[in-house]
mmCIF file of C-alpha atoms in Angstrom:
data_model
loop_
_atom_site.group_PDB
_atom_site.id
_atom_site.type_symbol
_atom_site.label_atom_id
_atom_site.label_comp_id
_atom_site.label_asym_id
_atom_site.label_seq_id
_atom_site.Cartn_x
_atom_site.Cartn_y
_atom_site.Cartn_z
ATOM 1 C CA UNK A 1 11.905 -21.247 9.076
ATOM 2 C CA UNK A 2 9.809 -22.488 11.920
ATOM 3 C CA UNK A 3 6.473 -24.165 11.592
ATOM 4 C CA UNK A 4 5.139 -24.644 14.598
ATOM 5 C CA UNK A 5 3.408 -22.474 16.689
ATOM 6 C CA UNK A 6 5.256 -21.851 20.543
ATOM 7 C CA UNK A 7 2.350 -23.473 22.482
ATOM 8 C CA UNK A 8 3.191 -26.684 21.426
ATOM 9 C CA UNK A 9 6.771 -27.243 22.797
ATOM 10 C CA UNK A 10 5.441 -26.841 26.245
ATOM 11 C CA UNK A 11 5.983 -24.364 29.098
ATOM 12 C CA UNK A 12 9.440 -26.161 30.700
ATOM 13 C CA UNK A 13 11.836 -22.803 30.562
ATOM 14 C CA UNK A 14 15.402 -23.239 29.145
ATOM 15 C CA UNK A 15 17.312 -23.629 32.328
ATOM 16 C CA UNK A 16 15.323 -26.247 32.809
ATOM 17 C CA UNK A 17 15.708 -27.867 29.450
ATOM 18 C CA UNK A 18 19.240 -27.073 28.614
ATOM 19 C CA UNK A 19 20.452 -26.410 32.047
ATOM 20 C CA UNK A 20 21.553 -22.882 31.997
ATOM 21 C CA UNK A 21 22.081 -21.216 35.596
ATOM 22 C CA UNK A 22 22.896 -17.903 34.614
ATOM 23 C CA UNK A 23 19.958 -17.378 31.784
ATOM 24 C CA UNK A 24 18.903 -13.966 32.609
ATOM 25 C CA UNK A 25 14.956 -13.895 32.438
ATOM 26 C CA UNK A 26 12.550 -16.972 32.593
ATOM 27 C CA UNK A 27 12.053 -17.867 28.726
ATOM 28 C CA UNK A 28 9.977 -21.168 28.054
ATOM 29 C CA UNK A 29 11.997 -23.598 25.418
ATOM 30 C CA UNK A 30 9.636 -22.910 22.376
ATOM 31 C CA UNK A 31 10.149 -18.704 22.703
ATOM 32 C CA UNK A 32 13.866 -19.170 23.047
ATOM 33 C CA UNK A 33 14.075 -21.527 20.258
ATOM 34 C CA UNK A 34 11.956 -18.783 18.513
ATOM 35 C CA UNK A 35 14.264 -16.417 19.018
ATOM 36 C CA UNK A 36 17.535 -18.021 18.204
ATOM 37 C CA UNK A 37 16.358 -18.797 14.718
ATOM 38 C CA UNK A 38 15.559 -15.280 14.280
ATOM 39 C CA UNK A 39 18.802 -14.274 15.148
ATOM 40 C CA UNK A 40 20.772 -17.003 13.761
ATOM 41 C CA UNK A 41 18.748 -17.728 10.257
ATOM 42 C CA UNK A 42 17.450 -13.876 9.361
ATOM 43 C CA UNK A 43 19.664 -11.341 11.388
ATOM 44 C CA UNK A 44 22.924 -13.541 10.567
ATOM 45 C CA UNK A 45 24.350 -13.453 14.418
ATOM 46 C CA UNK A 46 26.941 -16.326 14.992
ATOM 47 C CA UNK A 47 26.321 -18.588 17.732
ATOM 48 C CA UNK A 48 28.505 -17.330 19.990
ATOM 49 C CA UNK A 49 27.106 -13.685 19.492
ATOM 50 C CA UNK A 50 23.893 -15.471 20.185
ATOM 51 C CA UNK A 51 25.555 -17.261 23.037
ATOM 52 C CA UNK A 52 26.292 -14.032 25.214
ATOM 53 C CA UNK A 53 23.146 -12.294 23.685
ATOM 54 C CA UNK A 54 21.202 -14.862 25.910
ATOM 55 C CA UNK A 55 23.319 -15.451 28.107
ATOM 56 C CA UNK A 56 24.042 -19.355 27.611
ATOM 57 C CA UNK A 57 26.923 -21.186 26.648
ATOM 58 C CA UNK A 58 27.585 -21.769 22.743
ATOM 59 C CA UNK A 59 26.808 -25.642 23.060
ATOM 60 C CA UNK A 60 23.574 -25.034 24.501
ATOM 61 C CA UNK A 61 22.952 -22.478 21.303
ATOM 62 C CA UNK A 62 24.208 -25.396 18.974
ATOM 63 C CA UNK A 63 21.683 -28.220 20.759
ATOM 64 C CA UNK A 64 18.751 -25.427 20.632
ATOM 65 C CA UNK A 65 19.369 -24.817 16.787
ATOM 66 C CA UNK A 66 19.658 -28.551 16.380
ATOM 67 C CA UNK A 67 16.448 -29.462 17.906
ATOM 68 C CA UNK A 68 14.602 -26.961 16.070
ATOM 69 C CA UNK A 69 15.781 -28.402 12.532
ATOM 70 C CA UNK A 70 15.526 -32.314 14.220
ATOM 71 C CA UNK A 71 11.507 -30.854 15.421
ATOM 72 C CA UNK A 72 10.693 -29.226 11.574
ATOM 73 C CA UNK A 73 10.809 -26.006 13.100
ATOM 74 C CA UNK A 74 13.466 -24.293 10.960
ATOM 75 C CA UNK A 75 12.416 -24.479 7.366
ATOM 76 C CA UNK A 76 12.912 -21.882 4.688
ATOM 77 C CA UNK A 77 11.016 -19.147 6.995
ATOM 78 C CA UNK A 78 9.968 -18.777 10.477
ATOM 79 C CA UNK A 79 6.366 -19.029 10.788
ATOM 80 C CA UNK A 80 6.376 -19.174 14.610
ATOM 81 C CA UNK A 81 5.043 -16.190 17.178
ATOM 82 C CA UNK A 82 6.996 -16.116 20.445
ATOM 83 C CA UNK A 83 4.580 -15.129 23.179
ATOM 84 C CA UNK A 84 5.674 -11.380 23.133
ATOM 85 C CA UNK A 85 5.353 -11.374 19.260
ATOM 86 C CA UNK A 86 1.837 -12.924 19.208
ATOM 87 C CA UNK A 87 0.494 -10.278 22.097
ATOM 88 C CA UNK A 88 2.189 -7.102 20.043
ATOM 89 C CA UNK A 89 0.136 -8.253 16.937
ATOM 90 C CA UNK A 90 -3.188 -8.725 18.718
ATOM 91 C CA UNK A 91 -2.914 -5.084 20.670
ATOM 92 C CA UNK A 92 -2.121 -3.730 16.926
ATOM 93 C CA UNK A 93 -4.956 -4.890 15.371
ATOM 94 C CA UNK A 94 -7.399 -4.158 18.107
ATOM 95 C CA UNK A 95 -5.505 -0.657 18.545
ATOM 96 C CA UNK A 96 -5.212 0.554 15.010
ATOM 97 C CA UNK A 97 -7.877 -1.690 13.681
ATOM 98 C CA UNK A 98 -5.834 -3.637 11.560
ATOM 99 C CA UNK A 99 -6.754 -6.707 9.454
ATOM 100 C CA UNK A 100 -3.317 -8.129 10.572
ATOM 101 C CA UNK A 101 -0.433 -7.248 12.176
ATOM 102 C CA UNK A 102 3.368 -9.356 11.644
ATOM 103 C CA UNK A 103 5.732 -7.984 14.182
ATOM 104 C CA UNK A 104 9.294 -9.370 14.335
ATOM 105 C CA UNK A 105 11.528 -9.391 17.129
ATOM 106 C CA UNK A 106 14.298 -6.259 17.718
ATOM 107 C CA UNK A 107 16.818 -6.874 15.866
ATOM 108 C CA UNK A 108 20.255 -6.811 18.436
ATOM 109 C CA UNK A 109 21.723 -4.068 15.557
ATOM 110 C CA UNK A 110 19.528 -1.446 14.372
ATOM 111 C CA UNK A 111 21.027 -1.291 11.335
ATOM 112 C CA UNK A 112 19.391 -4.762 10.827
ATOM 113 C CA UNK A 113 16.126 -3.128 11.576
ATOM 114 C CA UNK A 114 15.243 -2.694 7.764
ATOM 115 C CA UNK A 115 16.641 -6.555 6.926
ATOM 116 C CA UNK A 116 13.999 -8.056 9.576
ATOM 117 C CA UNK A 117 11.150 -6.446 8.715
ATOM 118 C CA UNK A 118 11.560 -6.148 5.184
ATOM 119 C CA UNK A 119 12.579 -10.001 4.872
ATOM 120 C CA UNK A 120 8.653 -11.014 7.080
ATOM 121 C CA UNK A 121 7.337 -8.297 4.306
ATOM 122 C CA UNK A 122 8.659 -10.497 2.067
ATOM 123 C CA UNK A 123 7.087 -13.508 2.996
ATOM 124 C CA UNK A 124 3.826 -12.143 3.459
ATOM 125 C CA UNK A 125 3.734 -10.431 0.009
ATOM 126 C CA UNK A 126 4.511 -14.074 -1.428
ATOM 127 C CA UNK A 127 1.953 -15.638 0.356
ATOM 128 C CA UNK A 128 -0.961 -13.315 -0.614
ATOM 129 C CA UNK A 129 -0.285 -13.166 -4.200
ATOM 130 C CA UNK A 130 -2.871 -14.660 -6.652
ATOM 131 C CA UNK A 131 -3.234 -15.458 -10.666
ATOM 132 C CA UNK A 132 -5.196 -11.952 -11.744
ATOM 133 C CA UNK A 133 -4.039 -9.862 -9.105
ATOM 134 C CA UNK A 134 -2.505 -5.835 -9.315
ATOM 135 C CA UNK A 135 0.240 -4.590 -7.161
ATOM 136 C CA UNK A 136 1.396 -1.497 -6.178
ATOM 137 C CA UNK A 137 4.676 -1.196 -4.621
ATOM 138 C CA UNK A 138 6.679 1.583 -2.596
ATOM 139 C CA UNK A 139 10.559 1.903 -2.117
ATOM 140 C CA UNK A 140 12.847 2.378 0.186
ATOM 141 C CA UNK A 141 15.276 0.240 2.325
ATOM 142 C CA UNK A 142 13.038 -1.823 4.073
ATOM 143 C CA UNK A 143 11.285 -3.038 0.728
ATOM 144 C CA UNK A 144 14.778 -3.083 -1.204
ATOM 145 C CA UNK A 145 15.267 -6.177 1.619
ATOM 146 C CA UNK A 146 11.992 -7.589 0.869
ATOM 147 C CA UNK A 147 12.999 -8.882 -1.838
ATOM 148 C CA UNK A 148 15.555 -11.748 0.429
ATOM 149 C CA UNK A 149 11.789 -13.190 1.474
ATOM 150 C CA UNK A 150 10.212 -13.011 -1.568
ATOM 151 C CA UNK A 151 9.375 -17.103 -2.801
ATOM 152 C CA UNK A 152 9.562 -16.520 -6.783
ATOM 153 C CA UNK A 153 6.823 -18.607 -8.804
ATOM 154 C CA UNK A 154 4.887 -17.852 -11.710
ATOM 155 C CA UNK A 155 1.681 -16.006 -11.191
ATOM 156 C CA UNK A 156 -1.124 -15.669 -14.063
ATOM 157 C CA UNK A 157 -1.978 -12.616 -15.398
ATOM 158 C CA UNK A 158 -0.233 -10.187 -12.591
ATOM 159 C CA UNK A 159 1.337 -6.761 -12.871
ATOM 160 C CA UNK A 160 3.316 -4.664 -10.914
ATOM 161 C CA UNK A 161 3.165 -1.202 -10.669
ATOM 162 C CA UNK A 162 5.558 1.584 -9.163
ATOM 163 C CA UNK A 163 3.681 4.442 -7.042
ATOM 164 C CA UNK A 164 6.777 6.610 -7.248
ATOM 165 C CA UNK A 165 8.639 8.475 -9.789
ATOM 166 C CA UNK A 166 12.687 7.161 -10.629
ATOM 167 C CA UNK A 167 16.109 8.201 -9.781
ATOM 168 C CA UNK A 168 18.202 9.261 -12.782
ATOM 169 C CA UNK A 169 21.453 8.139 -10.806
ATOM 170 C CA UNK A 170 19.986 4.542 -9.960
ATOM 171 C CA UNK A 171 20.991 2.554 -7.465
ATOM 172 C CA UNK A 172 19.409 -0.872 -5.807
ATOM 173 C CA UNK A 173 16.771 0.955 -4.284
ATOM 174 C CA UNK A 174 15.650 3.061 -7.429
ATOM 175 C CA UNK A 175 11.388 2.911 -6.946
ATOM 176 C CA UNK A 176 11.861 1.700 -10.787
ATOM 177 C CA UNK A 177 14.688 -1.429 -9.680
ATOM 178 C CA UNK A 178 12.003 -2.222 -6.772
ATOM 179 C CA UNK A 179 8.673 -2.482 -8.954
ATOM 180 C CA UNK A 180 10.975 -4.306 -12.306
ATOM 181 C CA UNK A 181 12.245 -6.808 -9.800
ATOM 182 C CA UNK A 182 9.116 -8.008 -8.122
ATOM 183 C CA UNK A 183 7.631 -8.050 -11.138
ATOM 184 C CA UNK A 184 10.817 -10.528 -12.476
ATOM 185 C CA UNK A 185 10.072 -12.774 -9.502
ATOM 186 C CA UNK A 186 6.466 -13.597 -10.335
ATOM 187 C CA UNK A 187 6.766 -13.374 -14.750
ATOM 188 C CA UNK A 188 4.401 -9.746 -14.029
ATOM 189 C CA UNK A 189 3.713 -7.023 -16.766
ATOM 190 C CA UNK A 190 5.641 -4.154 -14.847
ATOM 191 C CA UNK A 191 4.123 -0.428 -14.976
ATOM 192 C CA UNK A 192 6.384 2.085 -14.699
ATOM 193 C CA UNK A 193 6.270 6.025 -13.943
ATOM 194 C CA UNK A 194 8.071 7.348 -16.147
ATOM 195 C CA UNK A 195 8.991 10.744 -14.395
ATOM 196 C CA UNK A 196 12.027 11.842 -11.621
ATOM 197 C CA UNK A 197 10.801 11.041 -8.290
ATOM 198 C CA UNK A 198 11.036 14.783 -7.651
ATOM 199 C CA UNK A 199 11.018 17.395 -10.584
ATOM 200 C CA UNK A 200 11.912 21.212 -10.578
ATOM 201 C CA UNK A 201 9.281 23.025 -9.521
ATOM 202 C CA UNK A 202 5.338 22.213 -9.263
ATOM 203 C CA UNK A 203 4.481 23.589 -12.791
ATOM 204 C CA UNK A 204 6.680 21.168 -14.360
ATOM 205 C CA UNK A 205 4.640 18.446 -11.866
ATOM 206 C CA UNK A 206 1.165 19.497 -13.373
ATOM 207 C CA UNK A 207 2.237 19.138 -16.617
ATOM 208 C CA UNK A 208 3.482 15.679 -16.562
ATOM 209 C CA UNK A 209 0.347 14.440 -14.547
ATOM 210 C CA UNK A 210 -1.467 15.933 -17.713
ATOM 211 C CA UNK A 211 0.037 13.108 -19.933
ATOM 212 C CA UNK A 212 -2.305 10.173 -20.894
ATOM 213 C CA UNK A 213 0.211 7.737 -19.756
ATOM 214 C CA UNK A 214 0.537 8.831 -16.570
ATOM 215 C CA UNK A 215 -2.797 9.433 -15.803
ATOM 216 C CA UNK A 216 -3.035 5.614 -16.774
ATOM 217 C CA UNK A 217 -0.939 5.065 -14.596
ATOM 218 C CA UNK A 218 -2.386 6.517 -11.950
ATOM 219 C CA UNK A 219 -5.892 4.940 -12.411
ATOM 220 C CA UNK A 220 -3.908 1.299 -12.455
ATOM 221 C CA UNK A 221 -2.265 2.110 -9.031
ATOM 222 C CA UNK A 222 -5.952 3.638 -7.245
ATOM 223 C CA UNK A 223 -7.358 0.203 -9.074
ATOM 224 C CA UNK A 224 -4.578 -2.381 -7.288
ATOM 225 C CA UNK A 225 -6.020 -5.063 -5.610
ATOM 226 C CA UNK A 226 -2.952 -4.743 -2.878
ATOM 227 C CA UNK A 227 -0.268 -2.495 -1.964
ATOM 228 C CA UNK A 228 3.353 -2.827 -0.038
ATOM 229 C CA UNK A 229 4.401 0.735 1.119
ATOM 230 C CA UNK A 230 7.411 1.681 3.438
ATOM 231 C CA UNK A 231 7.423 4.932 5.639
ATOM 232 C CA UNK A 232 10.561 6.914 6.011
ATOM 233 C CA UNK A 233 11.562 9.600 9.476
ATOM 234 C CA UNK A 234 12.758 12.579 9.451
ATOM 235 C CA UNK A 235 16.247 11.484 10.311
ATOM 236 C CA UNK A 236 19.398 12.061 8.231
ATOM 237 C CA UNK A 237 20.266 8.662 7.929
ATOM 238 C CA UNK A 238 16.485 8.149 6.202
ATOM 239 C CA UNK A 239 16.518 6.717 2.606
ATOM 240 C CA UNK A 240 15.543 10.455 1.087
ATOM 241 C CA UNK A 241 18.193 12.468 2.835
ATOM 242 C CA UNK A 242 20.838 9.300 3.042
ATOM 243 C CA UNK A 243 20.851 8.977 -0.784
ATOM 244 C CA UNK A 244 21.000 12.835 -1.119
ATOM 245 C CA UNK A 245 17.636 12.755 -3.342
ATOM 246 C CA UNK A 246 16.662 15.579 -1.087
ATOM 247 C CA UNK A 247 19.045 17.550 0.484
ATOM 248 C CA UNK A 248 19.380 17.313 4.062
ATOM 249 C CA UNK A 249 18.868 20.952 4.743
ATOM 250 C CA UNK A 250 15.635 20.083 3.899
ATOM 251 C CA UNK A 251 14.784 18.646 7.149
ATOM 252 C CA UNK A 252 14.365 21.731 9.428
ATOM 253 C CA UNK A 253 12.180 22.862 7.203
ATOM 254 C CA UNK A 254 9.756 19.786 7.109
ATOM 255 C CA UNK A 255 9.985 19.798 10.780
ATOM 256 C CA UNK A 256 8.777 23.546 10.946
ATOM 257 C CA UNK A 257 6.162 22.825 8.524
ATOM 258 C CA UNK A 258 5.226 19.707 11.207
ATOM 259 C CA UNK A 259 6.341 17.025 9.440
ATOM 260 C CA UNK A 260 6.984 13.576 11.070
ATOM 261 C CA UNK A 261 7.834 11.225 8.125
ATOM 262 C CA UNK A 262 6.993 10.619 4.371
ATOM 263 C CA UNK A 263 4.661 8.300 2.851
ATOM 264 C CA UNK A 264 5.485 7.133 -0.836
ATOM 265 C CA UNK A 265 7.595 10.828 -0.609
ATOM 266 C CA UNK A 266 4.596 12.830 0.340
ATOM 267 C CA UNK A 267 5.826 14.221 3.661
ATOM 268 C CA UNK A 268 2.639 13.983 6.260
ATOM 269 C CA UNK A 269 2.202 15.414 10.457
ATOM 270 C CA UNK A 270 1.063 13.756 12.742
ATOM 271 C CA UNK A 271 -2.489 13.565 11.723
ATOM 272 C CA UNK A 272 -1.358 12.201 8.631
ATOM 273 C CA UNK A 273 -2.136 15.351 6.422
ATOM 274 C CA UNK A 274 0.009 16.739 3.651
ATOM 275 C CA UNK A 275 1.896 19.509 5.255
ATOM 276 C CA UNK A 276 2.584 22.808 3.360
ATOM 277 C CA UNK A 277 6.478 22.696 1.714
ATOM 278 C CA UNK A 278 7.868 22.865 -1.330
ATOM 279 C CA UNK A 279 8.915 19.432 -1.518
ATOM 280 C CA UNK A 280 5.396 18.324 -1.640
ATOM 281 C CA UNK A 281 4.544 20.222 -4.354
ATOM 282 C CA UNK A 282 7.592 18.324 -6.437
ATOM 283 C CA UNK A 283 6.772 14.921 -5.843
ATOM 284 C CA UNK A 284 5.931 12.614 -8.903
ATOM 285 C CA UNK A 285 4.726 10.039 -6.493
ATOM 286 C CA UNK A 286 1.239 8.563 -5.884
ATOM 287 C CA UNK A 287 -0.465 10.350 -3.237
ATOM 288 C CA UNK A 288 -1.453 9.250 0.033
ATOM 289 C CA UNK A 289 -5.191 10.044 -0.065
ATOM 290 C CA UNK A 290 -5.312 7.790 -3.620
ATOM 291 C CA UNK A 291 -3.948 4.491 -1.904
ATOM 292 C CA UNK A 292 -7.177 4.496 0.201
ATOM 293 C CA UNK A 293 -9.023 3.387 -3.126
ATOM 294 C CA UNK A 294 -6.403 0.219 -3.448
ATOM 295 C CA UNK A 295 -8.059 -3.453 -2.098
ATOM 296 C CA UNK A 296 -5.389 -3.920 0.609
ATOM 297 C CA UNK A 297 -2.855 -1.672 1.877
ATOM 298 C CA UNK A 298 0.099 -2.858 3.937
ATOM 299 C CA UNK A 299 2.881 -1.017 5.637
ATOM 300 C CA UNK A 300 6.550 -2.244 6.090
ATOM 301 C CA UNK A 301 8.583 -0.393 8.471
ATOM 302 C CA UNK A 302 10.166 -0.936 12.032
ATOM 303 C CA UNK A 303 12.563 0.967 14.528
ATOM 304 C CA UNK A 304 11.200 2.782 17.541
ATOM 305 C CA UNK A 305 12.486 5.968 16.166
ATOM 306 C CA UNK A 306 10.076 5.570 13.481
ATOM 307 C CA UNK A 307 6.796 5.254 15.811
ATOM 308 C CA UNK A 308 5.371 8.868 14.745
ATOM 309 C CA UNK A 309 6.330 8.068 11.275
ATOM 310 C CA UNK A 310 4.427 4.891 11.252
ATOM 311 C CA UNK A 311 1.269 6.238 13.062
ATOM 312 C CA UNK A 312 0.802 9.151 10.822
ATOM 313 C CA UNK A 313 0.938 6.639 7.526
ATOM 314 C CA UNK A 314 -1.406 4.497 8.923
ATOM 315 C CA UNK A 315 -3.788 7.667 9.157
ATOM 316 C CA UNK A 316 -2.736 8.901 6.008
ATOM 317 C CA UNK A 317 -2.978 5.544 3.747
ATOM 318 C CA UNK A 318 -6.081 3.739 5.861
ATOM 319 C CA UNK A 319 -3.386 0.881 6.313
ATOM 320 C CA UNK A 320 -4.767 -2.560 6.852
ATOM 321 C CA UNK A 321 -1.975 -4.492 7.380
ATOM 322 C CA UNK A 322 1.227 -3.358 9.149
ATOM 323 C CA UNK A 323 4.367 -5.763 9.644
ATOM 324 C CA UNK A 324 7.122 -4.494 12.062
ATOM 325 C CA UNK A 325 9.466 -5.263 14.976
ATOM 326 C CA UNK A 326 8.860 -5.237 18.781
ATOM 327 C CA UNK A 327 10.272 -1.766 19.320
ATOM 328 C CA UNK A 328 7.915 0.528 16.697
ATOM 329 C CA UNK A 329 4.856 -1.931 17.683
ATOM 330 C CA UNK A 330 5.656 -1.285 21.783
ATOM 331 C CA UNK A 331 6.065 2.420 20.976
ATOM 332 C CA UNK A 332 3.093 2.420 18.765
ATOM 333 C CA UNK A 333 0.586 0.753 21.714
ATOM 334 C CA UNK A 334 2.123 2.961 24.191
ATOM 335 C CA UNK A 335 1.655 6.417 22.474
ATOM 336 C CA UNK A 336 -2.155 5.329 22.206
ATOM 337 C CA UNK A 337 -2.189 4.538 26.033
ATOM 338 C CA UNK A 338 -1.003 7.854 27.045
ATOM 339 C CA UNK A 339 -3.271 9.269 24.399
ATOM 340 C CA UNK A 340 -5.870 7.574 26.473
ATOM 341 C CA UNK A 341 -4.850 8.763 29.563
ATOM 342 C CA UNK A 342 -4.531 12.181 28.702
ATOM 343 C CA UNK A 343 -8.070 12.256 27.253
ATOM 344 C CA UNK A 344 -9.285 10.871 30.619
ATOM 345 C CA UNK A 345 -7.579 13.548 32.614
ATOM 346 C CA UNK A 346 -8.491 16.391 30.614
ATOM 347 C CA UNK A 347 -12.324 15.020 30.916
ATOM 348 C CA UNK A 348 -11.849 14.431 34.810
#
């Protein structure tokens, strides 16, 4: 929705511009416009929620939001970096050694968390997208709301395919629903696997990796020219243990077994390593170690509480891209700072 960058609107703050005396930090015009249209255009706030949220008077929120569509700002996306935004995406490149970094701001309600960042994951997807090109896709909430910033066209000769197994209760964020409906958006072939996302016990697993079809499907995900993956916590309110696909007395276990998060359902420590538990040796899933062979891999996925969960994928998957919000990318840089330090003071 905005498409131009924050630089350009000059450095004048907002009490100056729309003479607010009780704004509660100095803001310059551009980042507070920047803002606003976040919250008013992708998180859904009302003005007058965004009104006390910064602390101005709901006029002043009207005239801002009117300026921005009078200036060509607010269009069908925002393209525009607030200050804050464009300095959390250079630290996560240069940190992680990223191709690119999108980081959105915090949404005010965390349950929003997944809409923000899924909706920039949309965008991006669309914008990368090319006749001839193979995509692998995750699941999960966060990619479920991709689909709100997805721009539909027609794309030559492109397929789709799932890296996860299906739900035989399906709901809107079935791995199967995810792949079929990306694939609808750009008139893709759509590859399916075939198989529950997790079976009954791992003999049952080897044998269905054994079937040609399958193992077609595997080489056509490891052969993708791009990937869009979401990482789940260890959190009973995460996707696996929400939905009841695994039960939630499953967690203590994964956490004994070191577990911080799961990767395309392949639950991963720290160091991004497959740890030892039963549920790992159920998954019908892609694993992590074959997404390193895809061209591109990109990870969707916000919240501070998922920080650990996002560092250990990008270990796990070799990552290239990662689009997030302010929170996980803050928590992200300052984990590696302290990492830093530590390894400083135990050297000293």
């Amino acid at each position: 929705m905005l498409a131009t960058s924050a630089g350009q609107l000059g450095d004048e703050t907002v009490e100056d511009t729309f003479d607010s005396g009780h704004f509660p930090r100095e803001e310059s015009v551009a980042d507070a416009k920047v803002r606003a249209a976040w919250l008013y255009y992708v998180e859904g706030l009302t003005q007058e929620q965004i009104a006390d949220l910064l602390g101005l008077s709901r006029i002043k929120v009207v005239r801002m939001l009117a300026a921005a569509r009078s200036e060509g700002l607010v269009k069908i996306r925002i393209e525009a970096r607030s200050a804050r935004q464009v300095g959390l995406e250079r630290g996560l490149v240069t940190t992680f050694g990223l191709q690119e970094a999108v980081v959105v701001p915090t949404a005010r309600d965390p349950a929003n968390i997944s809409a923000l960042v899924g909706h920039a994951a949309g965008v991006w997807l669309s914008d990368r997208l090319q006749d001839n090109m193979s995509l692998a896709v995750g699941w999960g909430q966060t990619l479920h709301q991709a689909l709100r910033g997805i721009q539909p066209r027609q794309i030559e000769a492109m397929s789709v395919v799932s890296l996860l197994g299906g739900l035989t209760h399906s709901r809107s964020i079935n791995p199967s629903a995810v792949a079929r409906r990306v694939a609808d958006m750009f008139g893709a072939d759509c590859f399916q696997l075939t198989a529950p996302v997790f079976v009954s016990n791992p003999e049952l697993r080897e044998a269905l990796w054994r079937e040609p079809t399958l193992r077609d499907l595997i080489d056509r995900a490891r052969a993708a020219d791009l990937a869009l993956i979401s990482v789940g916590d260890l959190a009973p309110d995460s996707t696996l243990f929400r939905e009841a696909i695994l039960p939630r007395a499953d967690l203590v276990s994964l956490k004994k077994a070191g577990a911080v998060g799961d990767l395309v359902c392949h639950f991963v420590d720290a160091e991004g390593q497959l740890v030892d538990h039963p549920v790992n040796q159920r998954v019908m899933a892609i694993s992590p170690a074959d997404l390193r062979g895809i061209g591109l891999v990109a990870i969707a996925a916000g919240g501070a509480h998922k920080e650990g969960a996002i560092r250990a994928a990008l270990r796990a998957s070799g990552a290239k891209v990662l689009i997030t919000d302010e929170g996980a990318a803050e928590g992200l840089l300052a984990g590696n700072a302290e990492a830093r330090q530590s390894e400083w003071r135990a050297r000293a």
